[in-house]
Amino acid sequence: MRLFQKHFCAIAISLWAASPGNAQLLVEPTLHIKAEAGSGRVALTLDACGGRTDTRILSALVENKIPATIFVTGIWLKHNAAAVEIMRAHPDLFELENHGGRHVPAVDTPQKIYGIRSAGSPQAVLAEVESGAAALAVTGEPAPKWFRGATAEYSPSAIAMIRKLGFKIAGFSINGDGGSLLGAKETARRIAAAKDGDVIIAHINQPTHAAGEGVVQGLLALKAKGLTFVRLDDADGIGDEGTTD
């Protein structure tokens, strides 16, 4: 039975929430991993929204044995088979998770977030999550356990629906590259400032942006400090707004 059918009640509730007069404020959840004694652990999460692969980042991760959780869209998977094969060849480093089928914000009311049109309805939110998981299944990767929506902003009712599908929702505590729009210096500074328990978000799909250089510099600075990198599946993630509990 399809997930749409299994979660009909959740859709009905969200339809009420999305009706006129019941508009919801959006939330941008945070996520931390459980702190650990010693030099500390951080989780690197990289979004692959669309476009191509920043090989500066991918090569640095492989060469320096830095684990990362990669949130991939169905759009990105279609055009980056070579990068996917590299990631699959290093299962000790890369965990591929669900970033949606079409990179549509998981917001069940019609609006724009950072210029991107939201899913706009409960059914469309569910379609975005389901299609993202289906695109990953085609690659032979294990079923995803985490979801991160486009723009990383959500309506509370969409969060509830996604959780009912069995996904944890990946927030973050450090915005490393400002949507890949920051310069190399500022990106490196932000990432290098990460501390034990932080979850970093950056992007691996903008090879022409200066931010990619800064991502590499920041990660190498953290490694030099002795911090350990972990994937989300290898750590206990604690998110707010009902995203992990």
Short mmCIF file of N, CA, C and O in Angstrom, two decimals, residues 37-153:
data_model
loop_
_atom_site.label_atom_id
_atom_site.label_comp_id
_atom_site.label_asym_id
_atom_site.label_seq_id
_atom_site.Cartn_x
_atom_site.Cartn_y
_atom_site.Cartn_z
N ALA A 37 33.32 12.77 25.18
CA ALA A 37 34.56 13.16 25.85
C ALA A 37 35.73 13.08 24.87
O ALA A 37 35.76 12.25 23.97
N GLY A 38 36.70 13.95 25.05
CA GLY A 38 37.86 13.95 24.18
C GLY A 38 37.90 15.21 23.34
O GLY A 38 37.36 16.26 23.71
N SER A 39 38.50 15.10 22.16
CA SER A 39 38.67 16.29 21.32
C SER A 39 37.37 16.73 20.67
O SER A 39 37.26 17.86 20.23
N GLY A 40 36.38 15.82 20.61
CA GLY A 40 35.07 16.22 20.11
C GLY A 40 34.73 15.63 18.75
O GLY A 40 35.60 15.20 17.98
N ARG A 41 33.44 15.63 18.45
CA ARG A 41 32.93 15.11 17.19
C ARG A 41 32.05 16.14 16.51
O ARG A 41 31.32 16.88 17.17
N VAL A 42 32.11 16.17 15.20
CA VAL A 42 31.20 17.01 14.42
C VAL A 42 30.64 16.17 13.29
O VAL A 42 31.26 15.19 12.84
N ALA A 43 29.45 16.52 12.82
CA ALA A 43 28.83 15.84 11.69
C ALA A 43 28.80 16.79 10.51
O ALA A 43 28.25 17.89 10.60
N LEU A 44 29.38 16.36 9.40
CA LEU A 44 29.36 17.14 8.17
C LEU A 44 28.22 16.65 7.31
O LEU A 44 28.14 15.47 6.96
N THR A 45 27.31 17.56 6.95
CA THR A 45 26.23 17.22 6.03
C THR A 45 26.34 18.13 4.81
O THR A 45 26.51 19.34 4.94
N LEU A 46 26.24 17.54 3.63
CA LEU A 46 26.39 18.28 2.38
C LEU A 46 25.17 18.05 1.51
O LEU A 46 24.77 16.91 1.27
N ASP A 47 24.57 19.13 1.06
CA ASP A 47 23.40 19.03 0.19
C ASP A 47 23.84 18.98 -1.28
O ASP A 47 24.68 19.77 -1.71
N ALA A 48 23.23 18.05 -2.01
CA ALA A 48 23.41 17.95 -3.46
C ALA A 48 22.05 18.22 -4.07
O ALA A 48 21.26 17.32 -4.32
N CYS A 49 21.76 19.49 -4.29
CA CYS A 49 20.41 19.93 -4.67
C CYS A 49 20.10 19.66 -6.12
O CYS A 49 19.03 19.16 -6.47
N GLY A 50 21.00 20.03 -6.99
CA GLY A 50 20.87 19.86 -8.44
C GLY A 50 22.21 20.19 -9.04
O GLY A 50 23.21 20.26 -8.34
N GLY A 51 22.27 20.41 -10.34
CA GLY A 51 23.53 20.80 -10.94
C GLY A 51 24.55 19.68 -10.93
O GLY A 51 24.21 18.50 -11.06
N ARG A 52 25.81 20.03 -10.75
CA ARG A 52 26.91 19.07 -10.85
C ARG A 52 27.58 18.85 -9.50
O ARG A 52 27.05 19.26 -8.47
N THR A 53 28.74 18.24 -9.52
CA THR A 53 29.45 17.88 -8.29
C THR A 53 30.69 18.73 -8.13
O THR A 53 31.47 18.89 -9.08
N ASP A 54 30.88 19.26 -6.93
CA ASP A 54 32.10 20.01 -6.63
C ASP A 54 33.18 18.99 -6.29
O ASP A 54 33.27 18.49 -5.17
N THR A 55 34.01 18.68 -7.27
CA THR A 55 35.04 17.67 -7.07
C THR A 55 36.13 18.12 -6.12
O THR A 55 36.86 17.30 -5.58
N ARG A 56 36.25 19.44 -5.89
CA ARG A 56 37.20 19.90 -4.89
C ARG A 56 36.84 19.33 -3.52
O ARG A 56 37.71 18.86 -2.78
N ILE A 57 35.55 19.36 -3.22
CA ILE A 57 35.09 18.85 -1.92
C ILE A 57 35.14 17.33 -1.90
O ILE A 57 35.66 16.72 -0.95
N LEU A 58 34.60 16.69 -2.93
CA LEU A 58 34.55 15.23 -2.95
C LEU A 58 35.96 14.64 -2.88
O LEU A 58 36.19 13.68 -2.11
N SER A 59 36.89 15.18 -3.63
CA SER A 59 38.26 14.66 -3.61
C SER A 59 38.91 14.85 -2.23
O SER A 59 39.60 13.95 -1.74
N ALA A 60 38.66 16.00 -1.62
CA ALA A 60 39.23 16.26 -0.29
C ALA A 60 38.69 15.29 0.75
O ALA A 60 39.43 14.83 1.64
N LEU A 61 37.40 14.97 0.66
CA LEU A 61 36.82 14.03 1.61
C LEU A 61 37.44 12.65 1.47
O LEU A 61 37.76 12.00 2.48
N VAL A 62 37.63 12.20 0.24
CA VAL A 62 38.21 10.88 0.01
C VAL A 62 39.67 10.86 0.44
O VAL A 62 40.12 9.95 1.16
N GLU A 63 40.44 11.86 0.01
CA GLU A 63 41.87 11.89 0.29
C GLU A 63 42.17 12.01 1.77
O GLU A 63 43.16 11.45 2.27
N ASN A 64 41.31 12.72 2.51
CA ASN A 64 41.54 12.94 3.94
C ASN A 64 40.68 12.05 4.82
O ASN A 64 40.69 12.20 6.04
N LYS A 65 39.96 11.12 4.18
CA LYS A 65 39.13 10.15 4.91
C LYS A 65 38.18 10.84 5.89
O LYS A 65 38.12 10.52 7.08
N ILE A 66 37.45 11.82 5.38
CA ILE A 66 36.49 12.57 6.18
C ILE A 66 35.08 12.07 5.86
O ILE A 66 34.60 12.24 4.74
N PRO A 67 34.41 11.45 6.81
CA PRO A 67 33.04 10.97 6.57
C PRO A 67 32.06 12.13 6.42
O PRO A 67 32.25 13.20 7.00
N ALA A 68 31.02 11.90 5.64
CA ALA A 68 30.01 12.93 5.43
C ALA A 68 28.67 12.29 5.11
O ALA A 68 28.61 11.19 4.53
N THR A 69 27.61 12.98 5.48
CA THR A 69 26.25 12.59 5.11
C THR A 69 25.83 13.48 3.94
O THR A 69 25.82 14.70 4.07
N ILE A 70 25.52 12.85 2.81
CA ILE A 70 25.19 13.60 1.60
C ILE A 70 23.69 13.53 1.36
O ILE A 70 23.12 12.44 1.21
N PHE A 71 23.04 14.68 1.33
CA PHE A 71 21.60 14.75 1.06
C PHE A 71 21.41 15.00 -0.43
O PHE A 71 21.74 16.07 -0.93
N VAL A 72 20.89 13.99 -1.13
CA VAL A 72 20.80 14.04 -2.58
C VAL A 72 19.35 14.14 -3.04
O VAL A 72 18.45 13.55 -2.45
N THR A 73 19.14 14.90 -4.11
CA THR A 73 17.82 14.96 -4.74
C THR A 73 17.78 13.98 -5.91
O THR A 73 18.82 13.57 -6.44
N GLY A 74 16.57 13.67 -6.34
CA GLY A 74 16.43 12.86 -7.54
C GLY A 74 17.02 13.56 -8.75
O GLY A 74 17.59 12.92 -9.64
N ILE A 75 16.92 14.89 -8.79
CA ILE A 75 17.48 15.67 -9.89
C ILE A 75 18.99 15.49 -9.97
O ILE A 75 19.56 15.23 -11.03
N TRP A 76 19.66 15.62 -8.83
CA TRP A 76 21.13 15.51 -8.80
C TRP A 76 21.57 14.10 -9.16
O TRP A 76 22.55 13.92 -9.90
N LEU A 77 20.86 13.10 -8.67
CA LEU A 77 21.25 11.72 -8.95
C LEU A 77 21.25 11.42 -10.44
O LEU A 77 22.08 10.65 -10.93
N LYS A 78 20.33 12.02 -11.18
CA LYS A 78 20.22 11.75 -12.62
C LYS A 78 21.46 12.19 -13.39
O LYS A 78 21.78 11.63 -14.44
N HIS A 79 22.14 13.21 -12.89
CA HIS A 79 23.22 13.82 -13.67
C HIS A 79 24.61 13.65 -13.06
O HIS A 79 25.56 14.24 -13.56
N ASN A 80 24.72 12.85 -12.02
CA ASN A 80 26.01 12.74 -11.33
C ASN A 80 26.36 11.30 -10.99
O ASN A 80 26.80 10.99 -9.88
N ALA A 81 26.19 10.43 -11.98
CA ALA A 81 26.44 9.00 -11.76
C ALA A 81 27.88 8.73 -11.34
O ALA A 81 28.13 7.86 -10.49
N ALA A 82 28.83 9.45 -11.92
CA ALA A 82 30.25 9.20 -11.59
C ALA A 82 30.52 9.53 -10.12
O ALA A 82 31.24 8.78 -9.43
N ALA A 83 29.96 10.63 -9.64
CA ALA A 83 30.15 11.01 -8.23
C ALA A 83 29.49 9.99 -7.31
O ALA A 83 30.04 9.64 -6.25
N VAL A 84 28.30 9.52 -7.70
CA VAL A 84 27.60 8.52 -6.89
C VAL A 84 28.44 7.25 -6.78
O VAL A 84 28.55 6.65 -5.71
N GLU A 85 29.09 6.85 -7.88
CA GLU A 85 29.92 5.65 -7.86
C GLU A 85 31.11 5.83 -6.93
O GLU A 85 31.52 4.89 -6.24
N ILE A 86 31.69 7.02 -6.92
CA ILE A 86 32.80 7.27 -6.00
C ILE A 86 32.32 7.14 -4.55
O ILE A 86 32.98 6.53 -3.71
N MET A 87 31.16 7.72 -4.28
CA MET A 87 30.62 7.64 -2.92
C MET A 87 30.30 6.20 -2.53
O MET A 87 30.60 5.76 -1.42
N ARG A 88 29.72 5.45 -3.45
CA ARG A 88 29.37 4.06 -3.16
C ARG A 88 30.62 3.20 -2.99
O ARG A 88 30.59 2.18 -2.31
N ALA A 89 31.72 3.62 -3.61
CA ALA A 89 32.98 2.88 -3.47
C ALA A 89 33.64 3.11 -2.12
O ALA A 89 34.61 2.41 -1.76
N HIS A 90 33.12 4.09 -1.37
CA HIS A 90 33.67 4.39 -0.04
C HIS A 90 32.54 4.40 0.99
O HIS A 90 32.21 5.45 1.57
N PRO A 91 31.93 3.24 1.24
CA PRO A 91 30.80 3.19 2.17
C PRO A 91 31.18 3.54 3.60
O PRO A 91 30.31 3.86 4.42
N ASP A 92 32.47 3.49 3.91
CA ASP A 92 32.93 3.88 5.24
C ASP A 92 32.91 5.41 5.40
O ASP A 92 32.91 5.91 6.54
N LEU A 93 32.86 6.14 4.29
CA LEU A 93 32.89 7.60 4.34
C LEU A 93 31.53 8.23 4.09
O LEU A 93 31.17 9.21 4.75
N PHE A 94 30.78 7.69 3.14
CA PHE A 94 29.59 8.40 2.67
C PHE A 94 28.29 7.69 3.01
O PHE A 94 28.15 6.49 2.80
N GLU A 95 27.38 8.47 3.51
CA GLU A 95 26.01 8.04 3.78
C GLU A 95 25.10 8.93 2.93
O GLU A 95 25.12 10.15 3.07
N LEU A 96 24.33 8.32 2.03
CA LEU A 96 23.44 9.09 1.16
C LEU A 96 22.03 9.11 1.75
O LEU A 96 21.49 8.06 2.10
N GLU A 97 21.48 10.31 1.86
CA GLU A 97 20.16 10.48 2.46
C GLU A 97 19.26 11.31 1.55
O GLU A 97 19.69 11.83 0.52
N ASN A 98 18.02 11.45 1.94
CA ASN A 98 16.93 11.97 1.10
C ASN A 98 16.83 13.50 1.18
O ASN A 98 16.55 14.06 2.23
N HIS A 99 17.01 14.15 0.02
CA HIS A 99 16.84 15.60 -0.09
C HIS A 99 15.64 15.95 -0.97
O HIS A 99 15.48 17.09 -1.40
N GLY A 100 14.82 14.92 -1.24
CA GLY A 100 13.61 15.15 -2.02
C GLY A 100 13.78 14.80 -3.49
O GLY A 100 14.90 14.69 -4.00
N GLY A 101 12.66 14.61 -4.15
CA GLY A 101 12.70 14.27 -5.56
C GLY A 101 13.05 15.43 -6.46
O GLY A 101 13.88 15.30 -7.37
N ARG A 102 12.45 16.60 -6.21
CA ARG A 102 12.59 17.75 -7.13
C ARG A 102 13.13 19.00 -6.45
O ARG A 102 13.09 20.08 -7.01
N HIS A 103 13.64 18.86 -5.23
CA HIS A 103 14.17 20.00 -4.47
C HIS A 103 13.08 21.06 -4.25
O HIS A 103 13.22 22.23 -4.58
N VAL A 104 11.99 20.59 -3.67
CA VAL A 104 10.84 21.43 -3.36
C VAL A 104 10.73 21.59 -1.84
O VAL A 104 10.77 20.59 -1.13
N PRO A 105 10.62 22.80 -1.32
CA PRO A 105 10.50 22.99 0.12
C PRO A 105 9.33 22.21 0.72
O PRO A 105 8.23 22.20 0.16
N ALA A 106 9.57 21.57 1.83
CA ALA A 106 8.54 20.75 2.51
C ALA A 106 7.63 21.66 3.33
O ALA A 106 7.64 21.66 4.57
N VAL A 107 6.85 22.42 2.62
CA VAL A 107 5.89 23.36 3.22
C VAL A 107 4.55 23.11 2.55
O VAL A 107 4.46 23.17 1.32
N ASP A 108 3.53 22.83 3.34
CA ASP A 108 2.25 22.40 2.76
C ASP A 108 1.26 23.53 2.53
O ASP A 108 0.07 23.29 2.35
N THR A 109 1.74 24.77 2.55
CA THR A 109 0.93 25.92 2.15
C THR A 109 1.64 26.61 0.98
O THR A 109 2.87 26.64 0.94
N PRO A 110 0.90 27.18 0.04
CA PRO A 110 1.55 27.80 -1.13
C PRO A 110 2.28 29.09 -0.73
O PRO A 110 1.68 30.03 -0.22
N GLN A 111 3.56 29.13 -0.97
CA GLN A 111 4.38 30.32 -0.73
C GLN A 111 5.75 30.08 -1.33
O GLN A 111 6.05 28.99 -1.81
N LYS A 112 6.59 31.11 -1.29
CA LYS A 112 7.96 30.98 -1.77
C LYS A 112 8.93 31.16 -0.61
O LYS A 112 8.74 32.02 0.24
N ILE A 113 9.97 30.33 -0.60
CA ILE A 113 11.03 30.42 0.41
C ILE A 113 12.34 30.61 -0.34
O ILE A 113 12.71 29.77 -1.16
N TYR A 114 13.00 31.73 -0.08
CA TYR A 114 14.22 32.08 -0.81
C TYR A 114 13.99 31.98 -2.32
O TYR A 114 14.87 31.55 -3.08
N GLY A 115 12.81 32.36 -2.76
CA GLY A 115 12.50 32.37 -4.18
C GLY A 115 12.10 31.04 -4.76
O GLY A 115 11.82 30.95 -5.96
N ILE A 116 12.04 30.00 -3.94
CA ILE A 116 11.66 28.66 -4.42
C ILE A 116 10.22 28.39 -4.01
O ILE A 116 9.86 28.53 -2.84
N ARG A 117 9.41 27.99 -4.95
CA ARG A 117 8.01 27.71 -4.66
C ARG A 117 7.87 26.47 -3.80
O ARG A 117 8.48 25.43 -4.08
N SER A 118 7.09 26.55 -2.74
CA SER A 118 6.90 25.42 -1.82
C SER A 118 6.10 24.31 -2.47
O SER A 118 5.47 24.49 -3.52
N ALA A 119 6.09 23.15 -1.80
CA ALA A 119 5.27 22.04 -2.26
C ALA A 119 3.81 22.50 -2.37
O ALA A 119 3.11 22.18 -3.32
N GLY A 120 3.33 23.21 -1.34
CA GLY A 120 2.04 23.87 -1.42
C GLY A 120 0.84 23.09 -0.93
O GLY A 120 -0.23 23.66 -0.74
N SER A 121 0.99 21.78 -0.71
CA SER A 121 -0.11 20.97 -0.22
C SER A 121 0.46 19.76 0.51
O SER A 121 1.62 19.37 0.26
N PRO A 122 -0.33 19.14 1.39
CA PRO A 122 0.16 17.93 2.06
C PRO A 122 0.52 16.83 1.07
O PRO A 122 1.54 16.15 1.24
N GLN A 123 -0.32 16.65 0.04
CA GLN A 123 -0.03 15.61 -0.94
C GLN A 123 1.31 15.85 -1.64
O GLN A 123 2.07 14.91 -1.90
N ALA A 124 1.59 17.12 -1.96
CA ALA A 124 2.83 17.45 -2.65
C ALA A 124 4.05 17.25 -1.75
O ALA A 124 5.12 16.87 -2.22
N VAL A 125 3.91 17.53 -0.46
CA VAL A 125 5.01 17.27 0.48
C VAL A 125 5.32 15.78 0.50
O VAL A 125 6.48 15.36 0.41
N LEU A 126 4.29 14.96 0.62
CA LEU A 126 4.50 13.52 0.64
C LEU A 126 5.11 13.02 -0.66
O LEU A 126 5.99 12.15 -0.66
N ALA A 127 4.69 13.59 -1.78
CA ALA A 127 5.24 13.20 -3.08
C ALA A 127 6.73 13.54 -3.16
O ALA A 127 7.54 12.77 -3.69
N GLU A 128 7.10 14.71 -2.62
CA GLU A 128 8.51 15.12 -2.62
C GLU A 128 9.35 14.15 -1.81
O GLU A 128 10.44 13.74 -2.24
N VAL A 129 8.88 13.75 -0.65
CA VAL A 129 9.64 12.84 0.21
C VAL A 129 9.70 11.45 -0.43
O VAL A 129 10.78 10.83 -0.50
N GLU A 130 8.57 10.95 -0.88
CA GLU A 130 8.52 9.61 -1.47
C GLU A 130 9.38 9.51 -2.72
O GLU A 130 10.10 8.52 -2.92
N SER A 131 9.31 10.50 -3.59
CA SER A 131 10.08 10.43 -4.83
C SER A 131 11.57 10.53 -4.58
O SER A 131 12.37 9.92 -5.30
N GLY A 132 11.97 11.26 -3.54
CA GLY A 132 13.38 11.31 -3.18
C GLY A 132 13.88 9.96 -2.71
O GLY A 132 14.97 9.51 -3.09
N ALA A 133 13.09 9.28 -1.88
CA ALA A 133 13.46 7.95 -1.41
C ALA A 133 13.51 6.96 -2.56
O ALA A 133 14.40 6.10 -2.63
N ALA A 134 12.56 7.08 -3.49
CA ALA A 134 12.52 6.17 -4.64
C ALA A 134 13.75 6.36 -5.53
O ALA A 134 14.31 5.39 -6.05
N ALA A 135 14.17 7.60 -5.73
CA ALA A 135 15.36 7.87 -6.55
C ALA A 135 16.60 7.25 -5.93
O ALA A 135 17.47 6.72 -6.63
N LEU A 136 16.70 7.29 -4.61
CA LEU A 136 17.84 6.66 -3.94
C LEU A 136 17.79 5.15 -4.06
O LEU A 136 18.82 4.49 -4.21
N ALA A 137 16.61 4.58 -4.00
CA ALA A 137 16.47 3.13 -4.09
C ALA A 137 17.02 2.61 -5.41
O ALA A 137 17.61 1.52 -5.46
N VAL A 138 16.87 3.38 -6.48
CA VAL A 138 17.35 2.97 -7.80
C VAL A 138 18.87 2.80 -7.80
O VAL A 138 19.42 1.98 -8.54
N THR A 139 19.57 3.56 -6.99
CA THR A 139 21.03 3.49 -6.95
C THR A 139 21.53 2.25 -6.22
O THR A 139 22.72 1.94 -6.28
N GLY A 140 20.65 1.57 -5.51
CA GLY A 140 21.08 0.42 -4.72
C GLY A 140 21.51 0.77 -3.32
O GLY A 140 21.94 -0.10 -2.55
N GLU A 141 21.40 2.04 -2.97
CA GLU A 141 21.75 2.48 -1.62
C GLU A 141 20.72 1.97 -0.61
O GLU A 141 19.56 1.72 -0.96
N PRO A 142 21.12 1.80 0.65
CA PRO A 142 20.15 1.43 1.68
C PRO A 142 19.04 2.47 1.77
O PRO A 142 19.23 3.63 1.40
N ALA A 143 17.88 2.06 2.23
CA ALA A 143 16.76 2.98 2.38
C ALA A 143 17.16 4.15 3.27
O ALA A 143 17.74 3.94 4.34
N PRO A 144 16.87 5.37 2.86
CA PRO A 144 17.26 6.53 3.68
C PRO A 144 16.49 6.58 4.99
O PRO A 144 15.34 6.17 5.06
N LYS A 145 17.15 7.11 6.00
CA LYS A 145 16.55 7.27 7.32
C LYS A 145 16.32 8.75 7.66
O LYS A 145 15.54 9.07 8.55
N TRP A 146 17.02 9.62 6.95
CA TRP A 146 16.96 11.05 7.21
C TRP A 146 16.39 11.77 5.99
O TRP A 146 16.59 11.35 4.86
N PHE A 147 15.72 12.89 6.26
CA PHE A 147 15.22 13.75 5.19
C PHE A 147 15.60 15.19 5.52
O PHE A 147 15.54 15.62 6.67
N ARG A 148 16.01 15.89 4.49
CA ARG A 148 16.20 17.35 4.60
C ARG A 148 15.52 17.98 3.40
O ARG A 148 15.84 17.66 2.25
N GLY A 149 14.59 18.88 3.66
CA GLY A 149 13.87 19.53 2.58
C GLY A 149 14.65 20.68 1.98
O GLY A 149 15.57 21.23 2.60
N ALA A 150 14.32 21.05 0.77
CA ALA A 150 14.92 22.22 0.13
C ALA A 150 14.70 23.44 1.01
O ALA A 150 13.63 23.63 1.58
N THR A 151 15.72 24.25 1.15
CA THR A 151 15.79 25.47 1.97
C THR A 151 15.89 25.18 3.46
O THR A 151 16.13 26.08 4.25
N ALA A 152 15.68 23.91 3.86
CA ALA A 152 15.76 23.50 5.27
C ALA A 152 14.74 24.22 6.16
O ALA A 152 14.93 24.32 7.36
N GLU A 153 13.67 24.72 5.54
CA GLU A 153 12.57 25.31 6.30
C GLU A 153 11.31 24.48 6.06
O GLU A 153 11.11 23.94 4.97
#
